[in-house]
Amino acid sequence: TVHINSDRLSAMLATGGYDRDIKLWDPVSAEGIKSIRFPDGQINKLCFSPDSKYLAAAGYDHVRLYDWTAPNPQPQGVVALSEHKLNVTAVGFKSDGKLLFTGSEDGTIKLWDLRESKSVGEHSCHSPVTGAVLHPDQVHVIAATQSGELIVWDSASKTEVRRLVWPGRETSPVALRAVAVSPDGSKCFAADNNGMVAVWDWDCADSPARDFEAHSSYILHLTVSADNRWLASMSADRTVRIWEIETGDLASELVGHQRWVWDGVWGEDGKSLVTVSSDMSARMWDIETGSVTGTYIGHSKAVVCCAMTTKALEV
């Protein structure tokens, strides 16, 4: 464990992957703060709670919540959610911090009450869920599926309210790998195994506003900057590409990872992006210059997920 001089940080980066260690970093200095051993195999996804007090980690069939600011967080965590049957591929909090949603390769999306540590809603997508996000309206969970559909689930009424199919693919679907929604809620994005991205306008989502070829290989993650200006796509082709949402133009390409790029998270300013890769590293990029401003080295296997919080924190 590396101790830092200050007991207060303006931000915290968490990374995880196949070595089963959750690592916490000062994103500015790239110093390691602490590690938490995850007991359930590889870590698929990470997410901080809205108040930044807890870190959710999703694994094969468990989601565990950690009080990561504790001196020595225990591997079992403070809450364990264990109703999924296969890999949990998505995890996120509702804004009140009391409810959590998950998606899994077992074909379900679930809503959990963290006060009771149990699910309070479930929907079967009839296909493995490869990713899921919560719409900013705090009601709709949007799930990407292996069957090539986006399923929109109303977590309040516990009903499926919409199913988005890529036009022209009704009879020949392509598996979806990633889904994202803009922070203002106006646009929804999906990416597939062929490197294509589709964009739907949320208010008239019967057909995509457009689709385009973003990469030549699998797209593994999509994420939108806080100012709704940029879409970042991470790919098995080892690159990260930044797209201007309004025009659809490629703004920049971030090249440097040596293996697949699995996940990414924006800085609050919309100018910095952290990405993680099978090359066992995380990197922070200045998207305007394309340069690497931080490198986080310490994992012994592929790094496949990351999360960042930008609240001032006691550590």
PDB file of N, CA and C in Angstrom, residues 253-310:
ATOM      1  N   GLU A 253      -8.118  10.314 -32.337  1.00  0.00           N
ATOM      2  CA  GLU A 253      -7.872   8.904 -32.086  1.00  0.00           C
ATOM      3  C   GLU A 253      -6.751   8.806 -31.069  1.00  0.00           C
ATOM      4  N   LEU A 254      -6.984   8.032 -30.021  1.00  0.00           N
ATOM      5  CA  LEU A 254      -6.005   7.877 -28.950  1.00  0.00           C
ATOM      6  C   LEU A 254      -5.309   6.529 -29.131  1.00  0.00           C
ATOM      7  N   VAL A 255      -4.029   6.575 -29.437  1.00  0.00           N
ATOM      8  CA  VAL A 255      -3.265   5.377 -29.767  1.00  0.00           C
ATOM      9  C   VAL A 255      -2.139   5.217 -28.757  1.00  0.00           C
ATOM     10  N   GLY A 256      -1.999   4.017 -28.217  1.00  0.00           N
ATOM     11  CA  GLY A 256      -0.926   3.763 -27.257  1.00  0.00           C
ATOM     12  C   GLY A 256      -1.093   2.454 -26.516  1.00  0.00           C
ATOM     13  N   HIS A 257      -2.356   2.053 -26.246  1.00  0.00           N
ATOM     14  CA  HIS A 257      -2.573   0.746 -25.615  1.00  0.00           C
ATOM     15  C   HIS A 257      -2.080  -0.358 -26.553  1.00  0.00           C
ATOM     16  N   GLN A 258      -1.551  -1.423 -25.951  1.00  0.00           N
ATOM     17  CA  GLN A 258      -0.960  -2.519 -26.727  1.00  0.00           C
ATOM     18  C   GLN A 258      -1.898  -3.705 -26.918  1.00  0.00           C
ATOM     19  N   ARG A 259      -3.041  -3.681 -26.232  1.00  0.00           N
ATOM     20  CA  ARG A 259      -4.019  -4.767 -26.338  1.00  0.00           C
ATOM     21  C   ARG A 259      -5.423  -4.153 -26.373  1.00  0.00           C
ATOM     22  N   TRP A 260      -6.444  -4.997 -26.278  1.00  0.00           N
ATOM     23  CA  TRP A 260      -7.824  -4.530 -26.305  1.00  0.00           C
ATOM     24  C   TRP A 260      -8.057  -3.441 -25.248  1.00  0.00           C
ATOM     25  N   VAL A 261      -8.867  -2.447 -25.608  1.00  0.00           N
ATOM     26  CA  VAL A 261      -9.263  -1.387 -24.676  1.00  0.00           C
ATOM     27  C   VAL A 261     -10.700  -1.666 -24.244  1.00  0.00           C
ATOM     28  N   TRP A 262     -10.890  -1.906 -22.939  1.00  0.00           N
ATOM     29  CA  TRP A 262     -12.139  -2.473 -22.441  1.00  0.00           C
ATOM     30  C   TRP A 262     -13.130  -1.465 -21.877  1.00  0.00           C
ATOM     31  N   ASP A 263     -12.641  -0.397 -21.300  1.00  0.00           N
ATOM     32  CA  ASP A 263     -13.534   0.476 -20.543  1.00  0.00           C
ATOM     33  C   ASP A 263     -12.913   1.867 -20.504  1.00  0.00           C
ATOM     34  N   GLY A 264     -13.725   2.844 -20.129  1.00  0.00           N
ATOM     35  CA  GLY A 264     -13.219   4.201 -20.011  1.00  0.00           C
ATOM     36  C   GLY A 264     -14.173   5.069 -19.225  1.00  0.00           C
ATOM     37  N   VAL A 265     -13.625   6.117 -18.632  1.00  0.00           N
ATOM     38  CA  VAL A 265     -14.438   7.046 -17.847  1.00  0.00           C
ATOM     39  C   VAL A 265     -13.906   8.464 -18.077  1.00  0.00           C
ATOM     40  N   TRP A 266     -14.848   9.395 -18.272  1.00  0.00           N
ATOM     41  CA  TRP A 266     -14.487  10.787 -18.525  1.00  0.00           C
ATOM     42  C   TRP A 266     -14.166  11.523 -17.237  1.00  0.00           C
ATOM     43  N   GLY A 267     -13.254  12.483 -17.344  1.00  0.00           N
ATOM     44  CA  GLY A 267     -13.095  13.474 -16.288  1.00  0.00           C
ATOM     45  C   GLY A 267     -14.232  14.472 -16.374  1.00  0.00           C
ATOM     46  N   GLU A 268     -14.440  15.195 -15.295  1.00  0.00           N
ATOM     47  CA  GLU A 268     -15.558  16.140 -15.234  1.00  0.00           C
ATOM     48  C   GLU A 268     -15.465  17.234 -16.287  1.00  0.00           C
ATOM     49  N   ASP A 269     -14.246  17.583 -16.670  1.00  0.00           N
ATOM     50  CA  ASP A 269     -14.064  18.698 -17.598  1.00  0.00           C
ATOM     51  C   ASP A 269     -14.368  18.341 -19.046  1.00  0.00           C
ATOM     52  N   GLY A 270     -14.576  17.038 -19.333  1.00  0.00           N
ATOM     53  CA  GLY A 270     -14.835  16.639 -20.715  1.00  0.00           C
ATOM     54  C   GLY A 270     -13.609  16.705 -21.602  1.00  0.00           C
ATOM     55  N   LYS A 271     -12.441  16.936 -21.004  1.00  0.00           N
ATOM     56  CA  LYS A 271     -11.201  17.031 -21.785  1.00  0.00           C
ATOM     57  C   LYS A 271     -10.233  15.900 -21.476  1.00  0.00           C
ATOM     58  N   SER A 272     -10.497  15.167 -20.397  1.00  0.00           N
ATOM     59  CA  SER A 272      -9.639  14.058 -20.023  1.00  0.00           C
ATOM     60  C   SER A 272     -10.455  12.776 -19.976  1.00  0.00           C
ATOM     61  N   LEU A 273      -9.806  11.668 -20.290  1.00  0.00           N
ATOM     62  CA  LEU A 273     -10.449  10.364 -20.355  1.00  0.00           C
ATOM     63  C   LEU A 273      -9.478   9.327 -19.811  1.00  0.00           C
ATOM     64  N   VAL A 274      -9.970   8.453 -18.933  1.00  0.00           N
ATOM     65  CA  VAL A 274      -9.165   7.331 -18.447  1.00  0.00           C
ATOM     66  C   VAL A 274      -9.645   6.064 -19.137  1.00  0.00           C
ATOM     67  N   THR A 275      -8.722   5.253 -19.642  1.00  0.00           N
ATOM     68  CA  THR A 275      -9.049   3.992 -20.310  1.00  0.00           C
ATOM     69  C   THR A 275      -8.241   2.858 -19.698  1.00  0.00           C
ATOM     70  N   VAL A 276      -8.761   1.625 -19.837  1.00  0.00           N
ATOM     71  CA  VAL A 276      -8.067   0.443 -19.310  1.00  0.00           C
ATOM     72  C   VAL A 276      -7.989  -0.619 -20.395  1.00  0.00           C
ATOM     73  N   SER A 277      -6.956  -1.467 -20.270  1.00  0.00           N
ATOM     74  CA  SER A 277      -6.640  -2.361 -21.379  1.00  0.00           C
ATOM     75  C   SER A 277      -6.110  -3.707 -20.894  1.00  0.00           C
ATOM     76  N   SER A 278      -6.182  -4.692 -21.801  1.00  0.00           N
ATOM     77  CA  SER A 278      -5.561  -5.993 -21.571  1.00  0.00           C
ATOM     78  C   SER A 278      -4.039  -5.890 -21.452  1.00  0.00           C
ATOM     79  N   ASP A 279      -3.467  -4.734 -21.795  1.00  0.00           N
ATOM     80  CA  ASP A 279      -2.018  -4.571 -21.644  1.00  0.00           C
ATOM     81  C   ASP A 279      -1.614  -4.317 -20.183  1.00  0.00           C
ATOM     82  N   MET A 280      -2.590  -4.469 -19.258  1.00  0.00           N
ATOM     83  CA  MET A 280      -2.387  -4.400 -17.808  1.00  0.00           C
ATOM     84  C   MET A 280      -2.223  -2.976 -17.290  1.00  0.00           C
ATOM     85  N   SER A 281      -2.545  -1.989 -18.126  1.00  0.00           N
ATOM     86  CA  SER A 281      -2.395  -0.600 -17.705  1.00  0.00           C
ATOM     87  C   SER A 281      -3.706   0.162 -17.801  1.00  0.00           C
ATOM     88  N   ALA A 282      -3.746   1.280 -17.066  1.00  0.00           N
ATOM     89  CA  ALA A 282      -4.756   2.317 -17.274  1.00  0.00           C
ATOM     90  C   ALA A 282      -4.009   3.568 -17.712  1.00  0.00           C
ATOM     91  N   ARG A 283      -4.670   4.374 -18.529  1.00  0.00           N
ATOM     92  CA  ARG A 283      -4.032   5.603 -19.006  1.00  0.00           C
ATOM     93  C   ARG A 283      -5.031   6.749 -18.928  1.00  0.00           C
ATOM     94  N   MET A 284      -4.524   7.925 -18.592  1.00  0.00           N
ATOM     95  CA  MET A 284      -5.319   9.134 -18.702  1.00  0.00           C
ATOM     96  C   MET A 284      -4.838   9.917 -19.914  1.00  0.00           C
ATOM     97  N   TRP A 285      -5.806  10.384 -20.715  1.00  0.00           N
ATOM     98  CA  TRP A 285      -5.519  11.066 -21.971  1.00  0.00           C
ATOM     99  C   TRP A 285      -6.028  12.502 -21.925  1.00  0.00           C
ATOM    100  N   ASP A 286      -5.289  13.381 -22.576  1.00  0.00           N
ATOM    101  CA  ASP A 286      -5.790  14.705 -22.935  1.00  0.00           C
ATOM    102  C   ASP A 286      -6.369  14.560 -24.338  1.00  0.00           C
ATOM    103  N   ILE A 287      -7.694  14.633 -24.459  1.00  0.00           N
ATOM    104  CA  ILE A 287      -8.280  14.308 -25.763  1.00  0.00           C
ATOM    105  C   ILE A 287      -8.026  15.398 -26.806  1.00  0.00           C
ATOM    106  N   GLU A 288      -7.660  16.601 -26.356  1.00  0.00           N
ATOM    107  CA  GLU A 288      -7.392  17.667 -27.328  1.00  0.00           C
ATOM    108  C   GLU A 288      -6.047  17.470 -28.015  1.00  0.00           C
ATOM    109  N   THR A 289      -5.060  16.951 -27.259  1.00  0.00           N
ATOM    110  CA  THR A 289      -3.731  16.750 -27.838  1.00  0.00           C
ATOM    111  C   THR A 289      -3.474  15.288 -28.196  1.00  0.00           C
ATOM    112  N   GLY A 290      -4.291  14.376 -27.619  1.00  0.00           N
ATOM    113  CA  GLY A 290      -4.071  12.956 -27.844  1.00  0.00           C
ATOM    114  C   GLY A 290      -2.934  12.381 -27.029  1.00  0.00           C
ATOM    115  N   SER A 291      -2.397  13.173 -26.093  1.00  0.00           N
ATOM    116  CA  SER A 291      -1.242  12.723 -25.321  1.00  0.00           C
ATOM    117  C   SER A 291      -1.689  12.034 -24.034  1.00  0.00           C
ATOM    118  N   VAL A 292      -0.818  11.172 -23.519  1.00  0.00           N
ATOM    119  CA  VAL A 292      -1.065  10.482 -22.255  1.00  0.00           C
ATOM    120  C   VAL A 292      -0.550  11.363 -21.123  1.00  0.00           C
ATOM    121  N   THR A 293      -1.426  11.673 -20.166  1.00  0.00           N
ATOM    122  CA  THR A 293      -1.043  12.535 -19.049  1.00  0.00           C
ATOM    123  C   THR A 293      -0.858  11.753 -17.752  1.00  0.00           C
ATOM    124  N   GLY A 294      -1.230  10.478 -17.762  1.00  0.00           N
ATOM    125  CA  GLY A 294      -1.020   9.634 -16.597  1.00  0.00           C
ATOM    126  C   GLY A 294      -1.052   8.175 -16.987  1.00  0.00           C
ATOM    127  N   THR A 295      -0.180   7.370 -16.382  1.00  0.00           N
ATOM    128  CA  THR A 295      -0.163   5.925 -16.622  1.00  0.00           C
ATOM    129  C   THR A 295      -0.189   5.224 -15.272  1.00  0.00           C
ATOM    130  N   TYR A 296      -1.075   4.246 -15.150  1.00  0.00           N
ATOM    131  CA  TYR A 296      -1.317   3.570 -13.874  1.00  0.00           C
ATOM    132  C   TYR A 296      -0.899   2.112 -14.033  1.00  0.00           C
ATOM    133  N   ILE A 297       0.223   1.764 -13.418  1.00  0.00           N
ATOM    134  CA  ILE A 297       0.830   0.442 -13.572  1.00  0.00           C
ATOM    135  C   ILE A 297       0.803  -0.271 -12.221  1.00  0.00           C
ATOM    136  N   GLY A 298       0.342  -1.515 -12.207  1.00  0.00           N
ATOM    137  CA  GLY A 298       0.316  -2.264 -10.960  1.00  0.00           C
ATOM    138  C   GLY A 298      -0.464  -3.563 -11.059  1.00  0.00           C
ATOM    139  N   HIS A 299      -1.333  -3.675 -12.052  1.00  0.00           N
ATOM    140  CA  HIS A 299      -2.069  -4.923 -12.246  1.00  0.00           C
ATOM    141  C   HIS A 299      -1.160  -5.965 -12.911  1.00  0.00           C
ATOM    142  N   SER A 300      -1.458  -7.238 -12.631  1.00  0.00           N
ATOM    143  CA  SER A 300      -0.642  -8.322 -13.178  1.00  0.00           C
ATOM    144  C   SER A 300      -1.330  -9.069 -14.314  1.00  0.00           C
ATOM    145  N   LYS A 301      -2.589  -8.699 -14.609  1.00  0.00           N
ATOM    146  CA  LYS A 301      -3.329  -9.276 -15.734  1.00  0.00           C
ATOM    147  C   LYS A 301      -4.153  -8.175 -16.387  1.00  0.00           C
ATOM    148  N   ALA A 302      -4.970  -8.554 -17.350  1.00  0.00           N
ATOM    149  CA  ALA A 302      -5.785  -7.579 -18.090  1.00  0.00           C
ATOM    150  C   ALA A 302      -6.616  -6.720 -17.151  1.00  0.00           C
ATOM    151  N   VAL A 303      -6.675  -5.414 -17.445  1.00  0.00           N
ATOM    152  CA  VAL A 303      -7.531  -4.480 -16.714  1.00  0.00           C
ATOM    153  C   VAL A 303      -8.741  -4.207 -17.607  1.00  0.00           C
ATOM    154  N   VAL A 304      -9.944  -4.504 -17.090  1.00  0.00           N
ATOM    155  CA  VAL A 304     -11.122  -4.460 -17.961  1.00  0.00           C
ATOM    156  C   VAL A 304     -12.195  -3.486 -17.489  1.00  0.00           C
ATOM    157  N   CYS A 305     -12.011  -2.850 -16.322  1.00  0.00           N
ATOM    158  CA  CYS A 305     -13.036  -1.914 -15.857  1.00  0.00           C
ATOM    159  C   CYS A 305     -12.416  -0.812 -15.021  1.00  0.00           C
ATOM    160  N   CYS A 306     -13.100   0.329 -14.986  1.00  0.00           N
ATOM    161  CA  CYS A 306     -12.627   1.467 -14.215  1.00  0.00           C
ATOM    162  C   CYS A 306     -13.808   2.337 -13.821  1.00  0.00           C
ATOM    163  N   ALA A 307     -13.602   3.127 -12.787  1.00  0.00           N
ATOM    164  CA  ALA A 307     -14.597   4.091 -12.333  1.00  0.00           C
ATOM    165  C   ALA A 307     -13.838   5.239 -11.696  1.00  0.00           C
ATOM    166  N   MET A 308     -14.463   6.428 -11.718  1.00  0.00           N
ATOM    167  CA  MET A 308     -13.793   7.584 -11.121  1.00  0.00           C
ATOM    168  C   MET A 308     -14.837   8.441 -10.427  1.00  0.00           C
ATOM    169  N   THR A 309     -14.433   8.975  -9.293  1.00  0.00           N
ATOM    170  CA  THR A 309     -15.283   9.919  -8.583  1.00  0.00           C
ATOM    171  C   THR A 309     -14.517  11.229  -8.441  1.00  0.00           C
ATOM    172  N   THR A 310     -15.235  12.321  -8.512  1.00  0.00           N
ATOM    173  CA  THR A 310     -14.571  13.631  -8.510  1.00  0.00           C
ATOM    174  C   THR A 310     -15.008  14.500  -7.337  1.00  0.00           C
TER     175      THR A 310
END
